Amino acid sequence: MDDLQKTKEELLAEVLVLRKALEKSHADLDQFVYVASHDLKAPLRGISNLSQWLEEDLGPQLGAEPRRQLELLRGRVQRMESMIDGLLDYSRAGRVRHKPERVEVSRLVHEVMEQLPAWASARLELGPGMPALTTERMALQQVFRNLLSNALRHARREELVVRVEAGDAQDFHHFRVADNGPGIAPQYHEKIWGLFQTLVARDKVEGSGMGLCVVKRLVESRGGRVWVESAEGAGATFHFTWPKPQERLT
């Protein structure tokens, strides 16, 4: 009995040591990511500023083609900054936890939509029975932001309609974000969730290729899952499940 108790205490002590080591590792990783992103962004800002100053100094002497090239250069800088931000989001998505709070999903979706640059050109529809739940607001907000932003970015039509619906999946809420955009061919349904994956050339549709990857990591780290239903030319419906402790319907 004494040996069993000793073994139990030794295992508990070992778990505590491993936990502290893991916490330190996470803290070190956060610090590394922050410093790396700062060091990477600093020269990018310098490049952007120099191109702007060059354009201003040359003024009328700068021809149309050189001016276009400078604008293209600044666009590439913005893309790199977006990719760095995407990597930051991805590195934190599976590790950082926020204090749960009461969230009304219908209000959250409206707030997210209004923050997106092209929201005025789209019509947002909400299905009935949108839940209110106690959860991590920041994480759920980022999932909806990335999915709605993805729909707006790839709309390629004047009258874009985005519909958000909620359903029940036992211990989870089942959310659907559907659009009437160009759709996604079946062979790309898995590829789109990868790092830096885009189906349209970045010269045509600007994006980091990180949005859906971050969605997948956020959802799966909370025990849910993500998938898409779509066909080319027929819009897309993105699905994800989210845990539902202490929920009530509004």
PDB file of C-alpha atoms in Angstrom:
ATOM      1  CA  MET A   1       0.000   0.000   0.000  1.00  0.00           C
ATOM      2  CA  ASP A   2       2.856   2.361   0.886  1.00  0.00           C
ATOM      3  CA  ASP A   3       4.553   1.573  -2.421  1.00  0.00           C
ATOM      4  CA  LEU A   4       1.315   2.311  -4.276  1.00  0.00           C
ATOM      5  CA  GLN A   5       0.912   5.649  -2.486  1.00  0.00           C
ATOM      6  CA  LYS A   6       4.530   6.527  -3.241  1.00  0.00           C
ATOM      7  CA  THR A   7       4.070   5.701  -6.910  1.00  0.00           C
ATOM      8  CA  LYS A   8       0.952   7.873  -7.024  1.00  0.00           C
ATOM      9  CA  GLU A   9       2.800  10.807  -5.456  1.00  0.00           C
ATOM     10  CA  GLU A  10       5.724  10.366  -7.832  1.00  0.00           C
ATOM     11  CA  LEU A  11       3.387  10.356 -10.836  1.00  0.00           C
ATOM     12  CA  LEU A  12       1.627  13.482  -9.569  1.00  0.00           C
ATOM     13  CA  ALA A  13       4.962  15.234  -9.074  1.00  0.00           C
ATOM     14  CA  GLU A  14       6.031  14.234 -12.577  1.00  0.00           C
ATOM     15  CA  VAL A  15       2.780  15.572 -14.041  1.00  0.00           C
ATOM     16  CA  LEU A  16       3.303  18.900 -12.261  1.00  0.00           C
ATOM     17  CA  VAL A  17       6.859  19.150 -13.602  1.00  0.00           C
ATOM     18  CA  LEU A  18       5.684  18.396 -17.138  1.00  0.00           C
ATOM     19  CA  ARG A  19       2.859  20.921 -16.823  1.00  0.00           C
ATOM     20  CA  LYS A  20       5.249  23.671 -15.753  1.00  0.00           C
ATOM     21  CA  ALA A  21       7.593  22.780 -18.608  1.00  0.00           C
ATOM     22  CA  LEU A  22       4.688  22.940 -21.075  1.00  0.00           C
ATOM     23  CA  GLU A  23       3.562  26.320 -19.740  1.00  0.00           C
ATOM     24  CA  LYS A  24       7.111  27.645 -20.076  1.00  0.00           C
ATOM     25  CA  SER A  25       7.333  26.250 -23.604  1.00  0.00           C
ATOM     26  CA  HIS A  26       4.098  28.035 -24.559  1.00  0.00           C
ATOM     27  CA  ALA A  27       5.353  31.285 -23.038  1.00  0.00           C
ATOM     28  CA  ASP A  28       8.658  30.972 -24.899  1.00  0.00           C
ATOM     29  CA  LEU A  29       6.805  30.256 -28.148  1.00  0.00           C
ATOM     30  CA  ASP A  30       4.561  33.297 -27.681  1.00  0.00           C
ATOM     31  CA  GLN A  31       7.613  35.471 -27.091  1.00  0.00           C
ATOM     32  CA  PHE A  32       9.398  34.038 -30.130  1.00  0.00           C
ATOM     33  CA  VAL A  33       6.379  34.559 -32.392  1.00  0.00           C
ATOM     34  CA  TYR A  34       5.958  38.140 -31.187  1.00  0.00           C
ATOM     35  CA  VAL A  35       9.625  39.032 -31.689  1.00  0.00           C
ATOM     36  CA  ALA A  36       9.832  37.246 -35.040  1.00  0.00           C
ATOM     37  CA  SER A  37       6.723  38.981 -36.354  1.00  0.00           C
ATOM     38  CA  HIS A  38       8.006  42.370 -35.197  1.00  0.00           C
ATOM     39  CA  ASP A  39      11.416  41.801 -36.797  1.00  0.00           C
ATOM     40  CA  LEU A  40       9.800  40.639 -40.042  1.00  0.00           C
ATOM     41  CA  LYS A  41       7.323  43.504 -40.223  1.00  0.00           C
ATOM     42  CA  ALA A  42       9.853  46.277 -39.571  1.00  0.00           C
ATOM     43  CA  PRO A  43      11.709  45.965 -42.922  1.00  0.00           C
ATOM     44  CA  LEU A  44       8.398  45.545 -44.741  1.00  0.00           C
ATOM     45  CA  ARG A  45       7.175  48.860 -43.366  1.00  0.00           C
ATOM     46  CA  GLY A  46      10.487  50.405 -44.444  1.00  0.00           C
ATOM     47  CA  ILE A  47      10.045  49.138 -48.003  1.00  0.00           C
ATOM     48  CA  SER A  48       6.498  50.480 -48.164  1.00  0.00           C
ATOM     49  CA  ASN A  49       7.522  53.891 -46.800  1.00  0.00           C
ATOM     50  CA  LEU A  50      10.491  54.179 -49.169  1.00  0.00           C
ATOM     51  CA  SER A  51       8.331  53.402 -52.195  1.00  0.00           C
ATOM     52  CA  GLN A  52       5.822  56.039 -51.087  1.00  0.00           C
ATOM     53  CA  TRP A  53       8.537  58.657 -50.573  1.00  0.00           C
ATOM     54  CA  LEU A  54      10.082  57.824 -53.947  1.00  0.00           C
ATOM     55  CA  GLU A  55       6.741  58.302 -55.662  1.00  0.00           C
ATOM     56  CA  GLU A  56       6.159  61.626 -53.888  1.00  0.00           C
ATOM     57  CA  ASP A  57       9.681  62.942 -54.611  1.00  0.00           C
ATOM     58  CA  LEU A  58       9.559  62.134 -58.315  1.00  0.00           C
ATOM     59  CA  GLY A  59       6.023  63.447 -58.701  1.00  0.00           C
ATOM     60  CA  PRO A  60       5.130  64.183 -62.352  1.00  0.00           C
ATOM     61  CA  GLN A  61       8.497  62.840 -63.521  1.00  0.00           C
ATOM     62  CA  LEU A  62       7.384  59.326 -62.603  1.00  0.00           C
ATOM     63  CA  GLY A  63       5.835  57.573 -65.582  1.00  0.00           C
ATOM     64  CA  ALA A  64       2.651  55.509 -65.507  1.00  0.00           C
ATOM     65  CA  GLU A  65       4.415  52.133 -65.615  1.00  0.00           C
ATOM     66  CA  PRO A  66       6.933  52.869 -62.801  1.00  0.00           C
ATOM     67  CA  ARG A  67       4.040  54.217 -60.712  1.00  0.00           C
ATOM     68  CA  ARG A  68       2.103  51.002 -61.309  1.00  0.00           C
ATOM     69  CA  GLN A  69       5.146  48.962 -60.287  1.00  0.00           C
ATOM     70  CA  LEU A  70       5.472  50.895 -57.024  1.00  0.00           C
ATOM     71  CA  GLU A  71       1.792  50.301 -56.276  1.00  0.00           C
ATOM     72  CA  LEU A  72       2.342  46.617 -57.013  1.00  0.00           C
ATOM     73  CA  LEU A  73       5.308  46.606 -54.629  1.00  0.00           C
ATOM     74  CA  ARG A  74       3.206  48.072 -51.815  1.00  0.00           C
ATOM     75  CA  GLY A  75       0.535  45.486 -52.515  1.00  0.00           C
ATOM     76  CA  ARG A  76       3.117  42.718 -52.092  1.00  0.00           C
ATOM     77  CA  VAL A  77       4.219  44.269 -48.796  1.00  0.00           C
ATOM     78  CA  GLN A  78       0.629  44.279 -47.533  1.00  0.00           C
ATOM     79  CA  ARG A  79       0.287  40.639 -48.559  1.00  0.00           C
ATOM     80  CA  MET A  80       3.408  39.682 -46.611  1.00  0.00           C
ATOM     81  CA  GLU A  81       2.105  41.526 -43.548  1.00  0.00           C
ATOM     82  CA  SER A  82      -1.195  39.644 -43.864  1.00  0.00           C
ATOM     83  CA  MET A  83       0.657  36.340 -44.067  1.00  0.00           C
ATOM     84  CA  ILE A  84       2.663  37.183 -40.938  1.00  0.00           C
ATOM     85  CA  ASP A  85      -0.551  38.126 -39.114  1.00  0.00           C
ATOM     86  CA  GLY A  86      -2.070  34.858 -40.307  1.00  0.00           C
ATOM     87  CA  LEU A  87       0.834  32.880 -38.890  1.00  0.00           C
ATOM     88  CA  LEU A  88       0.407  34.699 -35.578  1.00  0.00           C
ATOM     89  CA  ASP A  89      -3.302  33.845 -35.503  1.00  0.00           C
ATOM     90  CA  TYR A  90      -2.554  30.233 -36.395  1.00  0.00           C
ATOM     91  CA  SER A  91       0.116  29.848 -33.702  1.00  0.00           C
ATOM     92  CA  ARG A  92      -2.286  31.111 -31.035  1.00  0.00           C
ATOM     93  CA  ALA A  93      -5.465  29.432 -32.268  1.00  0.00           C
ATOM     94  CA  GLY A  94      -4.900  26.046 -30.675  1.00  0.00           C
ATOM     95  CA  ARG A  95      -3.232  27.248 -27.466  1.00  0.00           C
ATOM     96  CA  VAL A  96      -4.661  30.544 -26.256  1.00  0.00           C
ATOM     97  CA  ARG A  97      -7.870  30.340 -24.235  1.00  0.00           C
ATOM     98  CA  HIS A  98     -10.131  33.212 -23.224  1.00  0.00           C
ATOM     99  CA  LYS A  99     -12.541  33.493 -20.327  1.00  0.00           C
ATOM    100  CA  PRO A 100     -16.021  32.275 -21.371  1.00  0.00           C
ATOM    101  CA  GLU A 101     -18.755  34.895 -21.548  1.00  0.00           C
ATOM    102  CA  ARG A 102     -22.345  35.127 -22.694  1.00  0.00           C
ATOM    103  CA  VAL A 103     -22.567  35.495 -26.471  1.00  0.00           C
ATOM    104  CA  GLU A 104     -25.665  36.129 -28.580  1.00  0.00           C
ATOM    105  CA  VAL A 105     -24.619  34.691 -31.918  1.00  0.00           C
ATOM    106  CA  SER A 106     -27.022  36.780 -34.017  1.00  0.00           C
ATOM    107  CA  ARG A 107     -25.592  40.007 -32.582  1.00  0.00           C
ATOM    108  CA  LEU A 108     -22.036  38.695 -32.911  1.00  0.00           C
ATOM    109  CA  VAL A 109     -22.511  37.889 -36.612  1.00  0.00           C
ATOM    110  CA  HIS A 110     -23.959  41.352 -37.311  1.00  0.00           C
ATOM    111  CA  GLU A 111     -21.042  43.015 -35.504  1.00  0.00           C
ATOM    112  CA  VAL A 112     -18.494  40.964 -37.442  1.00  0.00           C
ATOM    113  CA  MET A 113     -20.179  41.660 -40.774  1.00  0.00           C
ATOM    114  CA  GLU A 114     -20.229  45.416 -40.176  1.00  0.00           C
ATOM    115  CA  GLN A 115     -16.479  45.402 -39.479  1.00  0.00           C
ATOM    116  CA  LEU A 116     -15.621  43.862 -42.850  1.00  0.00           C
ATOM    117  CA  PRO A 117     -14.635  46.271 -45.663  1.00  0.00           C
ATOM    118  CA  ALA A 118     -17.054  44.980 -48.314  1.00  0.00           C
ATOM    119  CA  TRP A 119     -20.036  44.186 -46.076  1.00  0.00           C
ATOM    120  CA  ALA A 120     -22.253  46.914 -47.583  1.00  0.00           C
ATOM    121  CA  SER A 121     -22.209  45.127 -50.950  1.00  0.00           C
ATOM    122  CA  ALA A 122     -23.670  41.908 -49.497  1.00  0.00           C
ATOM    123  CA  ARG A 123     -26.994  40.893 -47.984  1.00  0.00           C
ATOM    124  CA  LEU A 124     -26.790  39.033 -44.687  1.00  0.00           C
ATOM    125  CA  GLU A 125     -29.533  36.580 -43.766  1.00  0.00           C
ATOM    126  CA  LEU A 126     -29.857  34.868 -40.388  1.00  0.00           C
ATOM    127  CA  GLY A 127     -31.786  31.658 -39.909  1.00  0.00           C
ATOM    128  CA  PRO A 128     -34.214  31.164 -37.003  1.00  0.00           C
ATOM    129  CA  GLY A 129     -33.174  29.940 -33.566  1.00  0.00           C
ATOM    130  CA  MET A 130     -29.727  31.511 -33.414  1.00  0.00           C
ATOM    131  CA  PRO A 131     -28.365  30.493 -29.997  1.00  0.00           C
ATOM    132  CA  ALA A 132     -26.970  32.407 -27.074  1.00  0.00           C
ATOM    133  CA  LEU A 133     -24.226  30.508 -25.310  1.00  0.00           C
ATOM    134  CA  THR A 134     -21.453  30.814 -22.769  1.00  0.00           C
ATOM    135  CA  THR A 135     -18.222  30.460 -24.703  1.00  0.00           C
ATOM    136  CA  GLU A 136     -14.988  32.148 -25.750  1.00  0.00           C
ATOM    137  CA  ARG A 137     -16.229  35.201 -27.610  1.00  0.00           C
ATOM    138  CA  MET A 138     -12.895  36.011 -29.257  1.00  0.00           C
ATOM    139  CA  ALA A 139     -12.458  32.525 -30.708  1.00  0.00           C
ATOM    140  CA  LEU A 140     -16.013  32.237 -32.056  1.00  0.00           C
ATOM    141  CA  GLN A 141     -15.829  35.786 -33.394  1.00  0.00           C
ATOM    142  CA  GLN A 142     -12.655  34.985 -35.326  1.00  0.00           C
ATOM    143  CA  VAL A 143     -14.237  31.877 -36.847  1.00  0.00           C
ATOM    144  CA  PHE A 144     -17.193  33.886 -38.148  1.00  0.00           C
ATOM    145  CA  ARG A 145     -14.959  36.764 -39.259  1.00  0.00           C
ATOM    146  CA  ASN A 146     -12.752  34.485 -41.337  1.00  0.00           C
ATOM    147  CA  LEU A 147     -15.682  32.640 -42.915  1.00  0.00           C
ATOM    148  CA  LEU A 148     -17.635  35.813 -43.729  1.00  0.00           C
ATOM    149  CA  SER A 149     -14.509  37.565 -45.004  1.00  0.00           C
ATOM    150  CA  ASN A 150     -13.783  34.571 -47.214  1.00  0.00           C
ATOM    151  CA  ALA A 151     -17.289  34.757 -48.712  1.00  0.00           C
ATOM    152  CA  LEU A 152     -16.982  38.497 -49.419  1.00  0.00           C
ATOM    153  CA  ARG A 153     -13.487  38.215 -50.876  1.00  0.00           C
ATOM    154  CA  HIS A 154     -14.414  35.498 -53.358  1.00  0.00           C
ATOM    155  CA  ALA A 155     -17.904  36.730 -54.243  1.00  0.00           C
ATOM    156  CA  ARG A 156     -17.187  37.743 -57.857  1.00  0.00           C
ATOM    157  CA  ARG A 157     -20.768  38.963 -58.228  1.00  0.00           C
ATOM    158  CA  GLU A 158     -22.663  42.180 -57.516  1.00  0.00           C
ATOM    159  CA  GLU A 159     -25.491  40.747 -55.398  1.00  0.00           C
ATOM    160  CA  LEU A 160     -23.810  38.504 -52.860  1.00  0.00           C
ATOM    161  CA  VAL A 161     -26.052  36.807 -50.306  1.00  0.00           C
ATOM    162  CA  VAL A 162     -24.548  35.271 -47.164  1.00  0.00           C
ATOM    163  CA  ARG A 163     -26.798  33.179 -44.940  1.00  0.00           C
ATOM    164  CA  VAL A 164     -25.872  32.019 -41.432  1.00  0.00           C
ATOM    165  CA  GLU A 165     -27.866  29.215 -39.825  1.00  0.00           C
ATOM    166  CA  ALA A 166     -27.630  27.227 -36.609  1.00  0.00           C
ATOM    167  CA  GLY A 167     -28.753  23.717 -35.758  1.00  0.00           C
ATOM    168  CA  ASP A 168     -28.341  21.071 -33.098  1.00  0.00           C
ATOM    169  CA  ALA A 169     -25.682  18.347 -33.101  1.00  0.00           C
ATOM    170  CA  GLN A 170     -26.073  16.759 -29.643  1.00  0.00           C
ATOM    171  CA  ASP A 171     -23.313  18.310 -27.503  1.00  0.00           C
ATOM    172  CA  PHE A 172     -22.516  20.881 -30.178  1.00  0.00           C
ATOM    173  CA  HIS A 173     -24.108  23.697 -32.100  1.00  0.00           C
ATOM    174  CA  HIS A 174     -23.940  23.161 -35.841  1.00  0.00           C
ATOM    175  CA  PHE A 175     -23.352  26.443 -37.693  1.00  0.00           C
ATOM    176  CA  ARG A 176     -23.581  26.930 -41.449  1.00  0.00           C
ATOM    177  CA  VAL A 177     -22.259  29.900 -43.421  1.00  0.00           C
ATOM    178  CA  ALA A 178     -23.577  29.743 -46.990  1.00  0.00           C
ATOM    179  CA  ASP A 179     -23.017  32.078 -49.930  1.00  0.00           C
ATOM    180  CA  ASN A 180     -24.110  32.327 -53.557  1.00  0.00           C
ATOM    181  CA  GLY A 181     -20.568  32.894 -54.835  1.00  0.00           C
ATOM    182  CA  PRO A 182     -18.624  30.949 -57.479  1.00  0.00           C
ATOM    183  CA  GLY A 183     -18.418  27.737 -55.456  1.00  0.00           C
ATOM    184  CA  ILE A 184     -15.561  25.280 -54.961  1.00  0.00           C
ATOM    185  CA  ALA A 185     -14.895  22.194 -57.062  1.00  0.00           C
ATOM    186  CA  PRO A 186     -14.972  18.928 -55.022  1.00  0.00           C
ATOM    187  CA  GLN A 187     -11.275  18.165 -55.565  1.00  0.00           C
ATOM    188  CA  TYR A 188     -10.385  21.264 -53.523  1.00  0.00           C
ATOM    189  CA  HIS A 189     -12.654  20.634 -50.525  1.00  0.00           C
ATOM    190  CA  GLU A 190      -9.749  19.385 -48.384  1.00  0.00           C
ATOM    191  CA  LYS A 191      -6.993  21.541 -49.854  1.00  0.00           C
ATOM    192  CA  ILE A 192      -8.629  24.839 -48.839  1.00  0.00           C
ATOM    193  CA  TRP A 193      -8.046  24.119 -45.129  1.00  0.00           C
ATOM    194  CA  GLY A 194      -4.250  24.020 -45.521  1.00  0.00           C
ATOM    195  CA  LEU A 195      -1.632  26.680 -44.793  1.00  0.00           C
ATOM    196  CA  PHE A 196      -1.328  29.450 -47.420  1.00  0.00           C
ATOM    197  CA  GLN A 197      -3.868  27.780 -49.706  1.00  0.00           C
ATOM    198  CA  THR A 198      -5.750  29.894 -52.247  1.00  0.00           C
ATOM    199  CA  LEU A 199      -7.687  28.698 -55.284  1.00  0.00           C
ATOM    200  CA  VAL A 200      -7.496  32.034 -57.102  1.00  0.00           C
ATOM    201  CA  ALA A 201      -4.273  33.844 -58.005  1.00  0.00           C
ATOM    202  CA  ARG A 202      -3.435  36.489 -55.407  1.00  0.00           C
ATOM    203  CA  ASP A 203      -3.131  39.064 -58.189  1.00  0.00           C
ATOM    204  CA  LYS A 204      -6.887  38.633 -58.711  1.00  0.00           C
ATOM    205  CA  VAL A 205      -8.080  38.069 -55.128  1.00  0.00           C
ATOM    206  CA  GLU A 206      -5.895  39.438 -52.348  1.00  0.00           C
ATOM    207  CA  GLY A 207      -5.563  37.178 -49.311  1.00  0.00           C
ATOM    208  CA  SER A 208      -3.038  35.441 -47.074  1.00  0.00           C
ATOM    209  CA  GLY A 209      -4.394  31.917 -47.568  1.00  0.00           C
ATOM    210  CA  MET A 210      -4.543  31.513 -43.770  1.00  0.00           C
ATOM    211  CA  GLY A 211      -8.179  32.296 -42.938  1.00  0.00           C
ATOM    212  CA  LEU A 212      -9.698  28.833 -43.308  1.00  0.00           C
ATOM    213  CA  CYS A 213      -6.634  27.190 -41.780  1.00  0.00           C
ATOM    214  CA  VAL A 214      -7.115  29.291 -38.633  1.00  0.00           C
ATOM    215  CA  VAL A 215     -10.838  28.417 -38.607  1.00  0.00           C
ATOM    216  CA  LYS A 216     -10.009  24.712 -38.702  1.00  0.00           C
ATOM    217  CA  ARG A 217      -7.518  24.967 -35.856  1.00  0.00           C
ATOM    218  CA  LEU A 218      -9.802  27.084 -33.664  1.00  0.00           C
ATOM    219  CA  VAL A 219     -12.747  24.740 -34.126  1.00  0.00           C
ATOM    220  CA  GLU A 220     -10.870  21.456 -33.776  1.00  0.00           C
ATOM    221  CA  SER A 221      -9.000  22.645 -30.676  1.00  0.00           C
ATOM    222  CA  ARG A 222     -12.443  23.145 -29.062  1.00  0.00           C
ATOM    223  CA  GLY A 223     -13.507  19.631 -30.004  1.00  0.00           C
ATOM    224  CA  GLY A 224     -15.544  20.539 -33.086  1.00  0.00           C
ATOM    225  CA  ARG A 225     -15.045  19.863 -36.768  1.00  0.00           C
ATOM    226  CA  VAL A 226     -15.207  21.770 -40.057  1.00  0.00           C
ATOM    227  CA  TRP A 227     -16.191  20.848 -43.595  1.00  0.00           C
ATOM    228  CA  VAL A 228     -17.524  22.402 -46.780  1.00  0.00           C
ATOM    229  CA  GLU A 229     -20.272  21.482 -49.218  1.00  0.00           C
ATOM    230  CA  SER A 230     -19.976  23.083 -52.621  1.00  0.00           C
ATOM    231  CA  ALA A 231     -19.863  22.608 -56.355  1.00  0.00           C
ATOM    232  CA  GLU A 232     -18.250  24.875 -58.906  1.00  0.00           C
ATOM    233  CA  GLY A 233     -20.656  27.637 -59.894  1.00  0.00           C
ATOM    234  CA  ALA A 234     -23.173  26.757 -57.158  1.00  0.00           C
ATOM    235  CA  GLY A 235     -22.033  28.689 -54.085  1.00  0.00           C
ATOM    236  CA  ALA A 236     -20.508  27.186 -50.951  1.00  0.00           C
ATOM    237  CA  THR A 237     -21.716  26.199 -47.485  1.00  0.00           C
ATOM    238  CA  PHE A 238     -19.123  26.063 -44.725  1.00  0.00           C
ATOM    239  CA  HIS A 239     -20.057  23.971 -41.699  1.00  0.00           C
ATOM    240  CA  PHE A 240     -18.561  23.927 -38.230  1.00  0.00           C
ATOM    241  CA  THR A 241     -19.607  22.538 -34.861  1.00  0.00           C
ATOM    242  CA  TRP A 242     -19.031  24.385 -31.594  1.00  0.00           C
ATOM    243  CA  PRO A 243     -19.468  23.097 -28.010  1.00  0.00           C
ATOM    244  CA  LYS A 244     -22.632  24.287 -26.289  1.00  0.00           C
ATOM    245  CA  PRO A 245     -22.381  24.366 -22.494  1.00  0.00           C
ATOM    246  CA  GLN A 246     -25.191  26.212 -20.697  1.00  0.00           C
ATOM    247  CA  GLU A 247     -26.944  27.278 -23.873  1.00  0.00           C
ATOM    248  CA  ARG A 248     -30.408  28.657 -24.387  1.00  0.00           C
ATOM    249  CA  LEU A 249     -32.216  29.656 -27.567  1.00  0.00           C
ATOM    250  CA  THR A 250     -33.265  33.233 -28.212  1.00  0.00           C
TER     251      THR A 250
END
